[in-house]
Structure formats: C-alpha cells, structure tokens
PDB file of C-alpha atoms in Angstrom:
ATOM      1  CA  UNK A   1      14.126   2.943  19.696  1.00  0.00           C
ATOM      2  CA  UNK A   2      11.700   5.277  20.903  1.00  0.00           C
ATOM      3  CA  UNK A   3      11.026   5.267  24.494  1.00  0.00           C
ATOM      4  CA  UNK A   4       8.075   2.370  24.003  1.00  0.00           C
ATOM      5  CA  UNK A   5       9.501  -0.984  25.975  1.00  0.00           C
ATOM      6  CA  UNK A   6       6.733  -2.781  24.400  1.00  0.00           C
ATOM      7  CA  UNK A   7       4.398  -2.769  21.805  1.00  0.00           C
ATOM      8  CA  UNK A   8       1.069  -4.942  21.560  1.00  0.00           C
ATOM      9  CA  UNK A   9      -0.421  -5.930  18.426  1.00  0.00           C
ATOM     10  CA  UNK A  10      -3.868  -7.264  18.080  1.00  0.00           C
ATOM     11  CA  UNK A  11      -5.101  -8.865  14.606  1.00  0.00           C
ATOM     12  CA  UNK A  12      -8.523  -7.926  13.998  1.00  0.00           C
ATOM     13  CA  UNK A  13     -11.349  -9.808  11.646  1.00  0.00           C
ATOM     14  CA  UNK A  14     -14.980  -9.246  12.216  1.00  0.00           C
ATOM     15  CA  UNK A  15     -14.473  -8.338  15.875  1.00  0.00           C
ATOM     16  CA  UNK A  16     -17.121  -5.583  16.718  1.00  0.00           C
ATOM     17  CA  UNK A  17     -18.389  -8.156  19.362  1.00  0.00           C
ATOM     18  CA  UNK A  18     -15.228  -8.471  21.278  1.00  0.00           C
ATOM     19  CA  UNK A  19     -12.786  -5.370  20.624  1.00  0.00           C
ATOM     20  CA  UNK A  20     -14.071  -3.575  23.564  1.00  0.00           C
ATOM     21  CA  UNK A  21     -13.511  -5.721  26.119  1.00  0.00           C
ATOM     22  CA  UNK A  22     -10.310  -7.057  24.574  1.00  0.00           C
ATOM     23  CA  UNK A  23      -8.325  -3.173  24.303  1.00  0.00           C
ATOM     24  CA  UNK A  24     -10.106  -2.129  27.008  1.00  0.00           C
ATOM     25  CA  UNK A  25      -8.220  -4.383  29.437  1.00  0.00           C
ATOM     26  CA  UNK A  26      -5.376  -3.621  27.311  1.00  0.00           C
ATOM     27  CA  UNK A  27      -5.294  -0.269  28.382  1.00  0.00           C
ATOM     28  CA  UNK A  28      -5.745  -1.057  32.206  1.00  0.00           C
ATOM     29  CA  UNK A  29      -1.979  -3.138  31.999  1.00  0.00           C
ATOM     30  CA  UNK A  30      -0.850  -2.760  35.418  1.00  0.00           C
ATOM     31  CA  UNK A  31       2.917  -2.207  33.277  1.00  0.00           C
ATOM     32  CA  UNK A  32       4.933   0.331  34.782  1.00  0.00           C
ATOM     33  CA  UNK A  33       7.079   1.115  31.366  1.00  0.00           C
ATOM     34  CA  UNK A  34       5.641   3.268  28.169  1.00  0.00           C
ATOM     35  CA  UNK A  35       3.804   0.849  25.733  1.00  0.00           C
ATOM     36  CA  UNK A  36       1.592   0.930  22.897  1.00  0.00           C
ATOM     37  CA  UNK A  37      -1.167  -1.256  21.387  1.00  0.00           C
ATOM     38  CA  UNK A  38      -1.489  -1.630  17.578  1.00  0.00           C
ATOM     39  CA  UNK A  39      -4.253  -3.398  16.200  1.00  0.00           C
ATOM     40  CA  UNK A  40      -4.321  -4.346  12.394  1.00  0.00           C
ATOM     41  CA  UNK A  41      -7.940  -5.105  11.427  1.00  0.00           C
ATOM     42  CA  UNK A  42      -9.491  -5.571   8.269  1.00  0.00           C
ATOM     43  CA  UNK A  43     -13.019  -6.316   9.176  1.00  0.00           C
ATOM     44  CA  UNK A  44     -16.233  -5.108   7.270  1.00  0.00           C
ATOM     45  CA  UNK A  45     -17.786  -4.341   9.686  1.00  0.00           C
ATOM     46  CA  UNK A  46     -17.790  -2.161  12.471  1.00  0.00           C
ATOM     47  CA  UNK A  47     -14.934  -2.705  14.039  1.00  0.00           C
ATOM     48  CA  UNK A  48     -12.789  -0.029  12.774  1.00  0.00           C
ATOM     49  CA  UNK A  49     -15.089   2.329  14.605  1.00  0.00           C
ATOM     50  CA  UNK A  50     -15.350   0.958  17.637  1.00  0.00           C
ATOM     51  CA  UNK A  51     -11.725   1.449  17.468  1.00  0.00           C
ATOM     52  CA  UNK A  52     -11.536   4.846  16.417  1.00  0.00           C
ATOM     53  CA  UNK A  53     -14.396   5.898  18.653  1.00  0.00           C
ATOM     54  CA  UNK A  54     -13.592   3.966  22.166  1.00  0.00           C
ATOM     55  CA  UNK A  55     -10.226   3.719  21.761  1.00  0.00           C
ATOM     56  CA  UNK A  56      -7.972   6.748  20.413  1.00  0.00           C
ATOM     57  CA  UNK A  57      -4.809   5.956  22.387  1.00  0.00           C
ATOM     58  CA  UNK A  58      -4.751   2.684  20.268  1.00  0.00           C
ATOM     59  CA  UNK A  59      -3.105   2.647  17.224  1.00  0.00           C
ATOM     60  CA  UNK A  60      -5.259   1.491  14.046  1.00  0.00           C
ATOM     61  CA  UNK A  61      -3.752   0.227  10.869  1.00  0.00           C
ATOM     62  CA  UNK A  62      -6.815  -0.493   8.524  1.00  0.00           C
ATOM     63  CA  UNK A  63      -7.196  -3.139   5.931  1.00  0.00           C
ATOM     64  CA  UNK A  64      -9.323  -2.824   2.823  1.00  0.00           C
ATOM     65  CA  UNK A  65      -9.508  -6.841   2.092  1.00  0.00           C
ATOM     66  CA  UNK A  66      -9.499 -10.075   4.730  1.00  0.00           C
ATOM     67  CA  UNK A  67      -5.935 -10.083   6.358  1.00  0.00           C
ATOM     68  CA  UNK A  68      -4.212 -13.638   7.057  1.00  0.00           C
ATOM     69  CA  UNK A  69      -3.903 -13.403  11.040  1.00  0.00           C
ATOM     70  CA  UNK A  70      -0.139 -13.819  10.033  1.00  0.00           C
ATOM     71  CA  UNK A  71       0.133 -10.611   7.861  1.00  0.00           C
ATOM     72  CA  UNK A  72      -1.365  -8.649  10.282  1.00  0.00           C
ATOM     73  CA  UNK A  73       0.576  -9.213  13.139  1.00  0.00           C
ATOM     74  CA  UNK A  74       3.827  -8.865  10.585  1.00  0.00           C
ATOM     75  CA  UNK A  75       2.293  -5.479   9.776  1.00  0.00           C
ATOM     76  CA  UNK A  76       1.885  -4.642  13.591  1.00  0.00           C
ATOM     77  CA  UNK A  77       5.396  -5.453  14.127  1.00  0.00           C
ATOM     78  CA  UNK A  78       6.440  -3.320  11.023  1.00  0.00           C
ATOM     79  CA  UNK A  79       4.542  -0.294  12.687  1.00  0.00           C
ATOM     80  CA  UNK A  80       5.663  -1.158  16.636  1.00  0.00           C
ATOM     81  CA  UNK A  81       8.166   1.207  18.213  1.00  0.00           C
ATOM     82  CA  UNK A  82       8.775  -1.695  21.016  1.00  0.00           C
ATOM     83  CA  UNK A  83      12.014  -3.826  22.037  1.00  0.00           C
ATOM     84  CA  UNK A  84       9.447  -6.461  22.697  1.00  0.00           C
ATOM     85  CA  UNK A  85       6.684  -7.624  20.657  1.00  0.00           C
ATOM     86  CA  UNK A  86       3.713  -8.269  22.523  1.00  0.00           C
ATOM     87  CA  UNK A  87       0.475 -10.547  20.467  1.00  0.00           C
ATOM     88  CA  UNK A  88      -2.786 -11.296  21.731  1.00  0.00           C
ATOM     89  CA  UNK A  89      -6.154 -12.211  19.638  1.00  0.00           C
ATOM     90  CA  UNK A  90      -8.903  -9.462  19.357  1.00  0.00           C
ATOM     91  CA  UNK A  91     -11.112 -12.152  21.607  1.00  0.00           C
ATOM     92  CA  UNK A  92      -9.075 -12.354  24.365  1.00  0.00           C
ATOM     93  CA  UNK A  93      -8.993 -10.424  27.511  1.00  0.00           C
ATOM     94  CA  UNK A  94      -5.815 -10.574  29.499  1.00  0.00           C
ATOM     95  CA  UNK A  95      -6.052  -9.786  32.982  1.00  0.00           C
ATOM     96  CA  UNK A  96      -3.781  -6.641  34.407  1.00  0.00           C
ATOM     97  CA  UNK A  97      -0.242  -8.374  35.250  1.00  0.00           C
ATOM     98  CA  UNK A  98      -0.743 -10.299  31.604  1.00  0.00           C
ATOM     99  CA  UNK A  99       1.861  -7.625  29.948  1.00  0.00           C
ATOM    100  CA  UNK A 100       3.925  -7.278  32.946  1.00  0.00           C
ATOM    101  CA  UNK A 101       4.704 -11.172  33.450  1.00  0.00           C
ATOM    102  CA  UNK A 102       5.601 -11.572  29.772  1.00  0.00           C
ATOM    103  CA  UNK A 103       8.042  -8.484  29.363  1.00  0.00           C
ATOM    104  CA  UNK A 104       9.739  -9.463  32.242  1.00  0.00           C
ATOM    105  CA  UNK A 105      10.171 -13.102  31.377  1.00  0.00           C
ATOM    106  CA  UNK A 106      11.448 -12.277  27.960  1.00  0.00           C
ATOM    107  CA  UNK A 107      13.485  -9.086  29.645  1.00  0.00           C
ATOM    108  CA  UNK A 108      14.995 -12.194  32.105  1.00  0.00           C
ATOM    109  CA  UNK A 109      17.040 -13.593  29.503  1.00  0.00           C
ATOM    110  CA  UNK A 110      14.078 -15.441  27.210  1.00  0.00           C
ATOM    111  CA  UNK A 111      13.891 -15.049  23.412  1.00  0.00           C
ATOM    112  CA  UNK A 112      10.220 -15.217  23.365  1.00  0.00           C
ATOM    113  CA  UNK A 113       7.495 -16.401  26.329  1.00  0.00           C
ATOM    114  CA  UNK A 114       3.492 -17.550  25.869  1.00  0.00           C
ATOM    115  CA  UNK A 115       1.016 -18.267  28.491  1.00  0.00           C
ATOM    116  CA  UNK A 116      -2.278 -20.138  28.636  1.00  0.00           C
ATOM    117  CA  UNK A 117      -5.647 -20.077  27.594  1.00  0.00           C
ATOM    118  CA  UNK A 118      -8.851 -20.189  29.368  1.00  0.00           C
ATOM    119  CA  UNK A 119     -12.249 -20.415  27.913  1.00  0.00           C
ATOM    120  CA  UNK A 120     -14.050 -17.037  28.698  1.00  0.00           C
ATOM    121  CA  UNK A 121     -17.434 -18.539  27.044  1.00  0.00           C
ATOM    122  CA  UNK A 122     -17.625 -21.691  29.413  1.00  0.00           C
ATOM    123  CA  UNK A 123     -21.844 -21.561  29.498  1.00  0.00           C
ATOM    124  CA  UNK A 124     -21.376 -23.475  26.218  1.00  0.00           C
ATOM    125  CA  UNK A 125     -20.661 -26.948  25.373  1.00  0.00           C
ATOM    126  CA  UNK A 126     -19.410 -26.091  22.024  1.00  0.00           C
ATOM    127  CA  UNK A 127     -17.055 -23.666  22.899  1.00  0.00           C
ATOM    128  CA  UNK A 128     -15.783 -25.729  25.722  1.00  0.00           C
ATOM    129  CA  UNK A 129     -15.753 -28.139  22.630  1.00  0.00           C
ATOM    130  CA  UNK A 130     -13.575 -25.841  20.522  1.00  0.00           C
ATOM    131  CA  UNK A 131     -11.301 -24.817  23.918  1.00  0.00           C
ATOM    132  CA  UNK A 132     -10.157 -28.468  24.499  1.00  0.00           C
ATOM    133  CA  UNK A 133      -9.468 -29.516  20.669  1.00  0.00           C
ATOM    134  CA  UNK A 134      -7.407 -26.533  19.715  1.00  0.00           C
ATOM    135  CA  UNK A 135      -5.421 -25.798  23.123  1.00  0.00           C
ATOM    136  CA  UNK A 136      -5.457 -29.083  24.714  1.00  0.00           C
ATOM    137  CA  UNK A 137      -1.275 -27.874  24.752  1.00  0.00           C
ATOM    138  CA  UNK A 138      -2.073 -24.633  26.059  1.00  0.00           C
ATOM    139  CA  UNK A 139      -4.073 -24.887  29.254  1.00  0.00           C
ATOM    140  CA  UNK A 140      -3.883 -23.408  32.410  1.00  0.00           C
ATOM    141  CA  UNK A 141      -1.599 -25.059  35.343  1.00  0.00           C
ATOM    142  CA  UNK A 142       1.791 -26.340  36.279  1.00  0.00           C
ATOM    143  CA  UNK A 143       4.923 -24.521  36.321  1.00  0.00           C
ATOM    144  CA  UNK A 144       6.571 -22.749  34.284  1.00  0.00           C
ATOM    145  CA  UNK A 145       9.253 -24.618  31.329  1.00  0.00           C
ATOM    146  CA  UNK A 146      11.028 -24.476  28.402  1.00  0.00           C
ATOM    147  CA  UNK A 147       8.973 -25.275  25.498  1.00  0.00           C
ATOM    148  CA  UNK A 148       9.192 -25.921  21.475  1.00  0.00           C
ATOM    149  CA  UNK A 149       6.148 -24.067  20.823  1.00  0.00           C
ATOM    150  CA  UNK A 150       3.967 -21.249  22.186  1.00  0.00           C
ATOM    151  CA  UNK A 151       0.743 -19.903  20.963  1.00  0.00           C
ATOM    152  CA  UNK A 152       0.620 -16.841  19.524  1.00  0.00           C
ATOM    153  CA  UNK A 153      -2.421 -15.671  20.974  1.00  0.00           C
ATOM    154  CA  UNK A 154      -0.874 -15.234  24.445  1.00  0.00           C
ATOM    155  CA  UNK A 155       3.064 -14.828  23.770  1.00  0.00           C
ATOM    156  CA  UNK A 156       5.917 -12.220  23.450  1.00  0.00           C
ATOM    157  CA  UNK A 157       9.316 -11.403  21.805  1.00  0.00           C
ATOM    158  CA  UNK A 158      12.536  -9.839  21.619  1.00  0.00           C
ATOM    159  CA  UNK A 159      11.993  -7.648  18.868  1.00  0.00           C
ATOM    160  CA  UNK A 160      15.372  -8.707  17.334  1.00  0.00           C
ATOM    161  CA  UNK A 161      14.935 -12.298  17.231  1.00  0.00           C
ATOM    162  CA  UNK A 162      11.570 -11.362  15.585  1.00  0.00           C
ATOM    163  CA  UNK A 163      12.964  -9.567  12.901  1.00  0.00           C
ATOM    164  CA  UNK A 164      15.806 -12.597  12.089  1.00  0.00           C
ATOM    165  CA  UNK A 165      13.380 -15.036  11.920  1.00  0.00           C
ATOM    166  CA  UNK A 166      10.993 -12.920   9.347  1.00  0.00           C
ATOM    167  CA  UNK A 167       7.862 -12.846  11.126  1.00  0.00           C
ATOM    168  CA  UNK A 168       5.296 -15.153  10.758  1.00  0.00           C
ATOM    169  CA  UNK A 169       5.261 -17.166   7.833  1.00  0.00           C
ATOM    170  CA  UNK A 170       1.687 -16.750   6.143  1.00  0.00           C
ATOM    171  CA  UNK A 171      -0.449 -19.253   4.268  1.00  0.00           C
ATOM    172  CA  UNK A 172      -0.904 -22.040   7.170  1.00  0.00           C
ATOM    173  CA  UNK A 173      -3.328 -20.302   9.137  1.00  0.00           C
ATOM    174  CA  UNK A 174      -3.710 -21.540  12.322  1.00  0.00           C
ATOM    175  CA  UNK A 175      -0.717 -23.074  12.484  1.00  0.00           C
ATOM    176  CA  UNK A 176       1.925 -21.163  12.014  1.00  0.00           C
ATOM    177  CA  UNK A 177       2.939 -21.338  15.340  1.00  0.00           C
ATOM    178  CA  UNK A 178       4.349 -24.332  14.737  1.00  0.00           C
ATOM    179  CA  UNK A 179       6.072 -23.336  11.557  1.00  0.00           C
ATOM    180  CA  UNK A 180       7.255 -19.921  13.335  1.00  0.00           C
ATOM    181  CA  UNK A 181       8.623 -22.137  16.312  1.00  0.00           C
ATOM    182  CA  UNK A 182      10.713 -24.433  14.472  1.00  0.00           C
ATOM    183  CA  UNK A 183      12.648 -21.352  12.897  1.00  0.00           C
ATOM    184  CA  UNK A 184      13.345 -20.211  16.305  1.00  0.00           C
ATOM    185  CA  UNK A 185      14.829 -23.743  17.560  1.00  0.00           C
ATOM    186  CA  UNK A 186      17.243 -24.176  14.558  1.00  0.00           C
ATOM    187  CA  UNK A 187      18.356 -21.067  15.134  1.00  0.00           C
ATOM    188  CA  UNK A 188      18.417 -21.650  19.195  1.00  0.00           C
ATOM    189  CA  UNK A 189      16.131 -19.657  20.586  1.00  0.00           C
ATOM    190  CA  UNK A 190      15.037 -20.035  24.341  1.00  0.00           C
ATOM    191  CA  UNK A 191      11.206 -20.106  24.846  1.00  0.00           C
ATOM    192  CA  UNK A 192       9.455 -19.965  27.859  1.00  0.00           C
ATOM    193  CA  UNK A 193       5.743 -21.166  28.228  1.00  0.00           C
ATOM    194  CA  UNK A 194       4.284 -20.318  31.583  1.00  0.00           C
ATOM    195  CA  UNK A 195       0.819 -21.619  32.007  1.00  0.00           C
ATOM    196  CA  UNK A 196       0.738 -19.277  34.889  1.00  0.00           C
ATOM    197  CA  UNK A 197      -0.216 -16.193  32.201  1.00  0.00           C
ATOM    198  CA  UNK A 198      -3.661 -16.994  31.122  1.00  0.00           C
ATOM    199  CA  UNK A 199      -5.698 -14.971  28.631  1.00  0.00           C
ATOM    200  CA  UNK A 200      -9.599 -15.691  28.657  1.00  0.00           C
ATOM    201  CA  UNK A 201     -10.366 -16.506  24.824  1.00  0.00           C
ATOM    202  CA  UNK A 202     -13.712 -16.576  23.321  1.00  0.00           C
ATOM    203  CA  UNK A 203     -14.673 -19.442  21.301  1.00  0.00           C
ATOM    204  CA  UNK A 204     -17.349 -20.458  18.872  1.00  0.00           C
ATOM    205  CA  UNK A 205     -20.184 -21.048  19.943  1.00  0.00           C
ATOM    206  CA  UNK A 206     -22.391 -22.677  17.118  1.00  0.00           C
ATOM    207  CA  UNK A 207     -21.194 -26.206  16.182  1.00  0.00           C
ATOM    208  CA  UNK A 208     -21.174 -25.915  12.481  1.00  0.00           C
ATOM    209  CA  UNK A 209     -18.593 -23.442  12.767  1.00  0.00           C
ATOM    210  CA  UNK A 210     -16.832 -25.403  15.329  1.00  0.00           C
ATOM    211  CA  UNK A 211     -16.591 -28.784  13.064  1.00  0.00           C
ATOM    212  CA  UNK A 212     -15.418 -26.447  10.331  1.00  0.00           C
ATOM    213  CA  UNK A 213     -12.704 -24.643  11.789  1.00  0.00           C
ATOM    214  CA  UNK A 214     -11.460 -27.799  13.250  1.00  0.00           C
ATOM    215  CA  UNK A 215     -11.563 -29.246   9.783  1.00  0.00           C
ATOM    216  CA  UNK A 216      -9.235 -26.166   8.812  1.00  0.00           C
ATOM    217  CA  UNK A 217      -6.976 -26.920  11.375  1.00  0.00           C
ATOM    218  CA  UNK A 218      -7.240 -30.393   9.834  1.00  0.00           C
ATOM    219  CA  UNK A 219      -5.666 -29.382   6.567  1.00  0.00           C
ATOM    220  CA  UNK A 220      -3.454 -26.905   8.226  1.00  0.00           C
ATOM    221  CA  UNK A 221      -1.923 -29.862  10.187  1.00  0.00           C
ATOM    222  CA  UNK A 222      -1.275 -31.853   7.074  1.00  0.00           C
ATOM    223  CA  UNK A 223       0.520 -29.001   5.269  1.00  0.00           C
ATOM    224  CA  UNK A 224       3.044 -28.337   8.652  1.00  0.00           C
ATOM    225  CA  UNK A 225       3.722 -31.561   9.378  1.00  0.00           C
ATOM    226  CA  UNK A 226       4.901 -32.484   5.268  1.00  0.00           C
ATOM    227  CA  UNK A 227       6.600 -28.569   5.334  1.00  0.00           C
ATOM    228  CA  UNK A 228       8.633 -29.434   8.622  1.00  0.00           C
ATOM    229  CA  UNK A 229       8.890 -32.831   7.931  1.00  0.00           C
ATOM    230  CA  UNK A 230       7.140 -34.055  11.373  1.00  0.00           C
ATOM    231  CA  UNK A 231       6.367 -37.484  12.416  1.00  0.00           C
ATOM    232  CA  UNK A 232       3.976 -38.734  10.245  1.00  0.00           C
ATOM    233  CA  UNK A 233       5.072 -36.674   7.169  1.00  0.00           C
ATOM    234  CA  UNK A 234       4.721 -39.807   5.410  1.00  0.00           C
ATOM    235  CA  UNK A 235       0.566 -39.862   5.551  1.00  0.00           C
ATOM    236  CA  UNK A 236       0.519 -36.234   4.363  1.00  0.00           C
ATOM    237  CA  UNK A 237       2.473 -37.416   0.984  1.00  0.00           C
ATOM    238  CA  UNK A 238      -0.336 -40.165   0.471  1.00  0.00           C
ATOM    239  CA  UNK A 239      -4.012 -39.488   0.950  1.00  0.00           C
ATOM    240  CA  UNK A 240      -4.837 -43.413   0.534  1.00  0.00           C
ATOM    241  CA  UNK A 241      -2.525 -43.883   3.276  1.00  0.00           C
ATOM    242  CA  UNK A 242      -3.512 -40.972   5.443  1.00  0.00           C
ATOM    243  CA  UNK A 243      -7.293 -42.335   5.014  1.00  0.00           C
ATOM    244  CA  UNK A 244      -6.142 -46.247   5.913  1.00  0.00           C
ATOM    245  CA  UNK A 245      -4.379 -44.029   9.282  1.00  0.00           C
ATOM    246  CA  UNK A 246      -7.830 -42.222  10.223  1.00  0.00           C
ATOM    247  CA  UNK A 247      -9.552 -44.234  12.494  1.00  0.00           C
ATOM    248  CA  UNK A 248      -6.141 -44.370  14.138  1.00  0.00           C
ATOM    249  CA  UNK A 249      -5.301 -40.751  14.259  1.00  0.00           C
ATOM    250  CA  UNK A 250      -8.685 -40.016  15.447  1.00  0.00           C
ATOM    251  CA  UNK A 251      -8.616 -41.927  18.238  1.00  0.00           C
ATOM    252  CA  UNK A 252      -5.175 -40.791  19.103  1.00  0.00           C
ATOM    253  CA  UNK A 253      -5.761 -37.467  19.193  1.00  0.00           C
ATOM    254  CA  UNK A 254      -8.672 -38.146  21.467  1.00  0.00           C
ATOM    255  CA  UNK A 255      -6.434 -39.765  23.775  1.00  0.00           C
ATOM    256  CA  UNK A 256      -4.700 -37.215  23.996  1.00  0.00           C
ATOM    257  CA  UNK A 257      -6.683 -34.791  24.707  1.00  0.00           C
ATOM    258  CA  UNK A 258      -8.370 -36.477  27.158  1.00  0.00           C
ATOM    259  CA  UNK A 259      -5.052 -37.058  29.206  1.00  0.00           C
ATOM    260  CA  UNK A 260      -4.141 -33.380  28.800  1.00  0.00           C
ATOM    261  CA  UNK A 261      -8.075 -32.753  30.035  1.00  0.00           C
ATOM    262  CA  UNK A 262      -7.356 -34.847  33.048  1.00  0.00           C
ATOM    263  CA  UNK A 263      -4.366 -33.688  34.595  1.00  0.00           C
ATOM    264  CA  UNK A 264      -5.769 -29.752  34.156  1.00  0.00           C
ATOM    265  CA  UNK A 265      -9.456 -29.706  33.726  1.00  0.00           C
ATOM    266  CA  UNK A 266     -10.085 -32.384  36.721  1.00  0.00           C
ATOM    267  CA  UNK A 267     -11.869 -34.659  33.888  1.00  0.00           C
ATOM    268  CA  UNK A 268     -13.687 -32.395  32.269  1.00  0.00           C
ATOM    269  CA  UNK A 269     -14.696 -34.141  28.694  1.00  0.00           C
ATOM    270  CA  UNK A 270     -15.526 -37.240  30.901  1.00  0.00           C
ATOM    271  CA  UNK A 271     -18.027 -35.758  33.331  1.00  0.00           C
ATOM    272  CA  UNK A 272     -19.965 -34.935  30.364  1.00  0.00           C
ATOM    273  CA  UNK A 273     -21.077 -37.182  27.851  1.00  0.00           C
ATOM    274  CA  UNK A 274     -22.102 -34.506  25.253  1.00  0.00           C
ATOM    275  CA  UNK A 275     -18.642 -32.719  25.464  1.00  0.00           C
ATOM    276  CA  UNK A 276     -17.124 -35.551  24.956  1.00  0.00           C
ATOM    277  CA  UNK A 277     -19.625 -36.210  22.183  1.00  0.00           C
ATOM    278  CA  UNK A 278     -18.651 -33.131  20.269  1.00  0.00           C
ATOM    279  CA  UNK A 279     -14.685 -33.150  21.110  1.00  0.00           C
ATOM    280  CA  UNK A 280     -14.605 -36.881  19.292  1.00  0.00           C
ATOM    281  CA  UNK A 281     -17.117 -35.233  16.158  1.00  0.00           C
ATOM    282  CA  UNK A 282     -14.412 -32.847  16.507  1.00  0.00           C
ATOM    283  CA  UNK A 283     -11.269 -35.112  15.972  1.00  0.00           C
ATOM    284  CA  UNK A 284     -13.031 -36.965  13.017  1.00  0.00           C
ATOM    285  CA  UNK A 285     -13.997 -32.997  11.525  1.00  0.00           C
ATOM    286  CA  UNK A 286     -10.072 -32.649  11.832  1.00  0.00           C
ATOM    287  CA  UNK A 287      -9.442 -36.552  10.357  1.00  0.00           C
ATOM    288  CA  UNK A 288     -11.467 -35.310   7.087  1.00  0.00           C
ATOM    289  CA  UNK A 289      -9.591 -31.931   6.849  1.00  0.00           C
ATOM    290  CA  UNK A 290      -6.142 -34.007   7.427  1.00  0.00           C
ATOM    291  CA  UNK A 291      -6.909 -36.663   4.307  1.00  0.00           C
ATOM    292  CA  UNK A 292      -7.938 -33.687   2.497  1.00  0.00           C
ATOM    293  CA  UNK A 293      -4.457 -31.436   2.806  1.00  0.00           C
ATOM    294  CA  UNK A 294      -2.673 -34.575   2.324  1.00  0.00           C
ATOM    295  CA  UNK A 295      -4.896 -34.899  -0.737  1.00  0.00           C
ATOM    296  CA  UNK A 296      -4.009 -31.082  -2.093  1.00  0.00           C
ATOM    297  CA  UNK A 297      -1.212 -29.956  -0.441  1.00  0.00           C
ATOM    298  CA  UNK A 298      -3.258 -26.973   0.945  1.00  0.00           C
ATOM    299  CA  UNK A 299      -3.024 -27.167   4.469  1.00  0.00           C
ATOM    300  CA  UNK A 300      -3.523 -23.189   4.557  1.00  0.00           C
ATOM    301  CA  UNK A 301      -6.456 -21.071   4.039  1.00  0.00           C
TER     302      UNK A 301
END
C-alpha cells in the first residue's frame, strides 16, 4: 500500500498517566520493516499533548467526545497504511520483539495472532485482583496454539481479513473480542494465541473501580453470550432464572479461575487469602452485572 508493513493503533481514554511509557516502547520495536503507530484518543485531559509534545513520529487522530475502545481502533485501522494491523491498549508496554513476533506469526500463514498479559502493577492486591478476573484466559505460559479467541489488547491482523469482517463491532465494550472472534471462525479464519508475547498491562488499582468494571464486564457477558447464542444463552433471556443460576455461576467462575491461576501463577489467589478475598467479591460484582444485562438486554456500555 504504502511501504508501511505494519501499522499500530493504540485507543486512548484518560491516559496522561500511561501514554509515555506505552509509545515510548512503541517506538524502541526492535522491527526491522517501516511501521507506524496511530493512536485515536479522545481524552479530556492531557493526553493529546503528551502526544503531540513527546511523541511527533506518532500519528494522532483526536476525538472531541468519549470514544467506544471499538470505534477507535476501527478509526485507527481506517487511517493505517499497514498490511497488518497491529492493537495494543494505551496501558500496556510491550517489550522490543512484541511487534516483531506478531508480524511474523501472522506473515507465517496466520489470519490474526494475540499474546499474553502480565500485570505491570503487581505491588497491589487489587490490581492483581482485576489481572486474574479479566485475563484468567490470557496469561503468560505454555506453548503456542490455535485458539477461538484472542484479546485485543495484545493481538494482530491481516489487514484484509480485517476489513471482511468489518472491524470491531461496537456497543459490547469489553467484550467484543468475543463477538469479533466468532466472525472470524464462521468465516475460517486461523488464529494463533502465543502466550509467549506478553504485554505488561496496568490495572486498577482502587477496588471500587475494580468491582465496577467487573460488574460491566458482567452485563457485557450477558449481552454476548444471548447475541452469539453461547452456552447458557438461556439465563440471559430470563433474569429470574439467571438470578436462581448465581450462586452457581459465581462459584464456577471462581473455579475456574483458580485452575487457570494454578497451572500459570504457581497458586497465586491461594497463597493469599485477601486476593482471593477480592477475586470471589469480584465474581459476585460480575454475578450482579450478569442478572442485570439479562434483565435489560444492555450488556454494552
């Protein structure tokens, strides 16, 4: 198209406290091809000039109101000159091979690839909290598969198989991974999720914010799992039902996580009581955000 072999797009709210560190290692991509980094933001405050300041190699595209994480990395891709489409979060940091290891797994013969994410905040409970309920799927270790899903914090794309599935779908933030991921398997795409490529994210720190993003994912679930009709599409058509299937689903999900905890995090949650403390607060957050999409039908936000 132009020369660029890859373009990387970073969605940007509120993100003064993280931008820096996030383009900066950006910029230092041990990647031996042209490539460009776009970020979309549509923060009030500062960010933008951080940006324009630190950063004038980077690409801004600026956004008057609050931008669905979705939109923005649609808009990115609009703007990217790239055959591959490159997406990280403005509170990651990926280390120097991150952009290297994913254009050459999706140059391989891959339709789109994703790594793994660590917790670059670990001196807090609540943000190891937040790391283990929302990537329990996503955590570093073990080899490198074929996958359903990828997150789209850490992942890349064949421009072209971008473009025919229509970008992101919008209006099920955070989940429209899954949503995005399903369009790629009908239509047969090969994804690759190597655990190997790990971005360090930054996570919340303060535990009201914590219980209410999980809450969000909560409703997000509901709406994804009735939209794609998942197991359990049945409790997201009932709330009576879905509230009768709480205590259940709570303790499921905990299960769950704890499994995925001890096979990569060498028993993390249960070496401390007060992580595991939050991380089941956590999972009944989500429980109350679940009944409530399958209450309303809106799972996005």
């Amino acid at each position: 198209m132009s020369g660029v072999a890859c373009s990387v797009i970073v969605p940007s709210y509120r993100s003064a406290s993280t931008i820096g560190a996030c383009l900066g290692a950006l910029l230092r991509q041990e990647f031996p091809l042209p490539y460009e980094v776009i970020v979309v933001d549509s923060s009030p405050d500062e960010t933008p000039d951080i940006v324009t300041r630190a950063f004038p190699e980077v690409r801004l595209i600026r956004r008057d109101r609050q931008t669905d994480p979705a939109l923005a990395r649609n808009l990115g891709a609009e703007h990217a000159r790239g055959e591959v489409l490159a997406f990280i979060d403005s509170d990651c940091v990926a280390p120097p091979d991150w952009l290297g290891r994913l254009h050459r797994a999706v140059t391989a013969g891959y339709d789109g690839v994703g790594g793994a994410i660590g917790n670059a905040n670990g001196e807090s409970l609540v943000s190891w909290a937040g790391y283990i309920c929302e990537f329990r799927e996503f955590l570093p270790g073990g080899p490198p598969r074929e996958t359903d899903n990828l997150t789209l914090g850490n992942s890349a794309y064949r421009r072209s198989v971008f473009a025919a599935a229509g970008g992101f779908p919008t209006g099920c933030f955070p989940q429209e991974d899954q949503v995005f991921h399903e369009t790629l398997r009908q239509a047969g795409a090969r994804l690759l999720l190597d655990p190997q490529i790990v971005v360090a994210h930054n996570h919340r720190t303060d535990s009201g914010a914590f219980l209410k993003h999980q809450r969000h994912i909560g409703r997000a679930n509901a709406l994804v799992i009735r939209r794609l009709g998942l197991p359990g599409a049945a409790l997201t058509r009932d709330p009576w039902r879905a509230v009768a299937a709480l205590p259940a689903l709570v303790a499921l999900r905990f299960a769950r996580t704890l499994l995925a905890c001890r096979e990569v995090e060498s028993g993390l949650v249960l070496r401390s009581p007060r992580l595991a403390w939050l991380c089941w607060l956590g999972m009944w957050w989500w429980g109350c955000g679940f009944v409530e999409g399958s209450a309303t039908g809106q799972g996005g936000g």
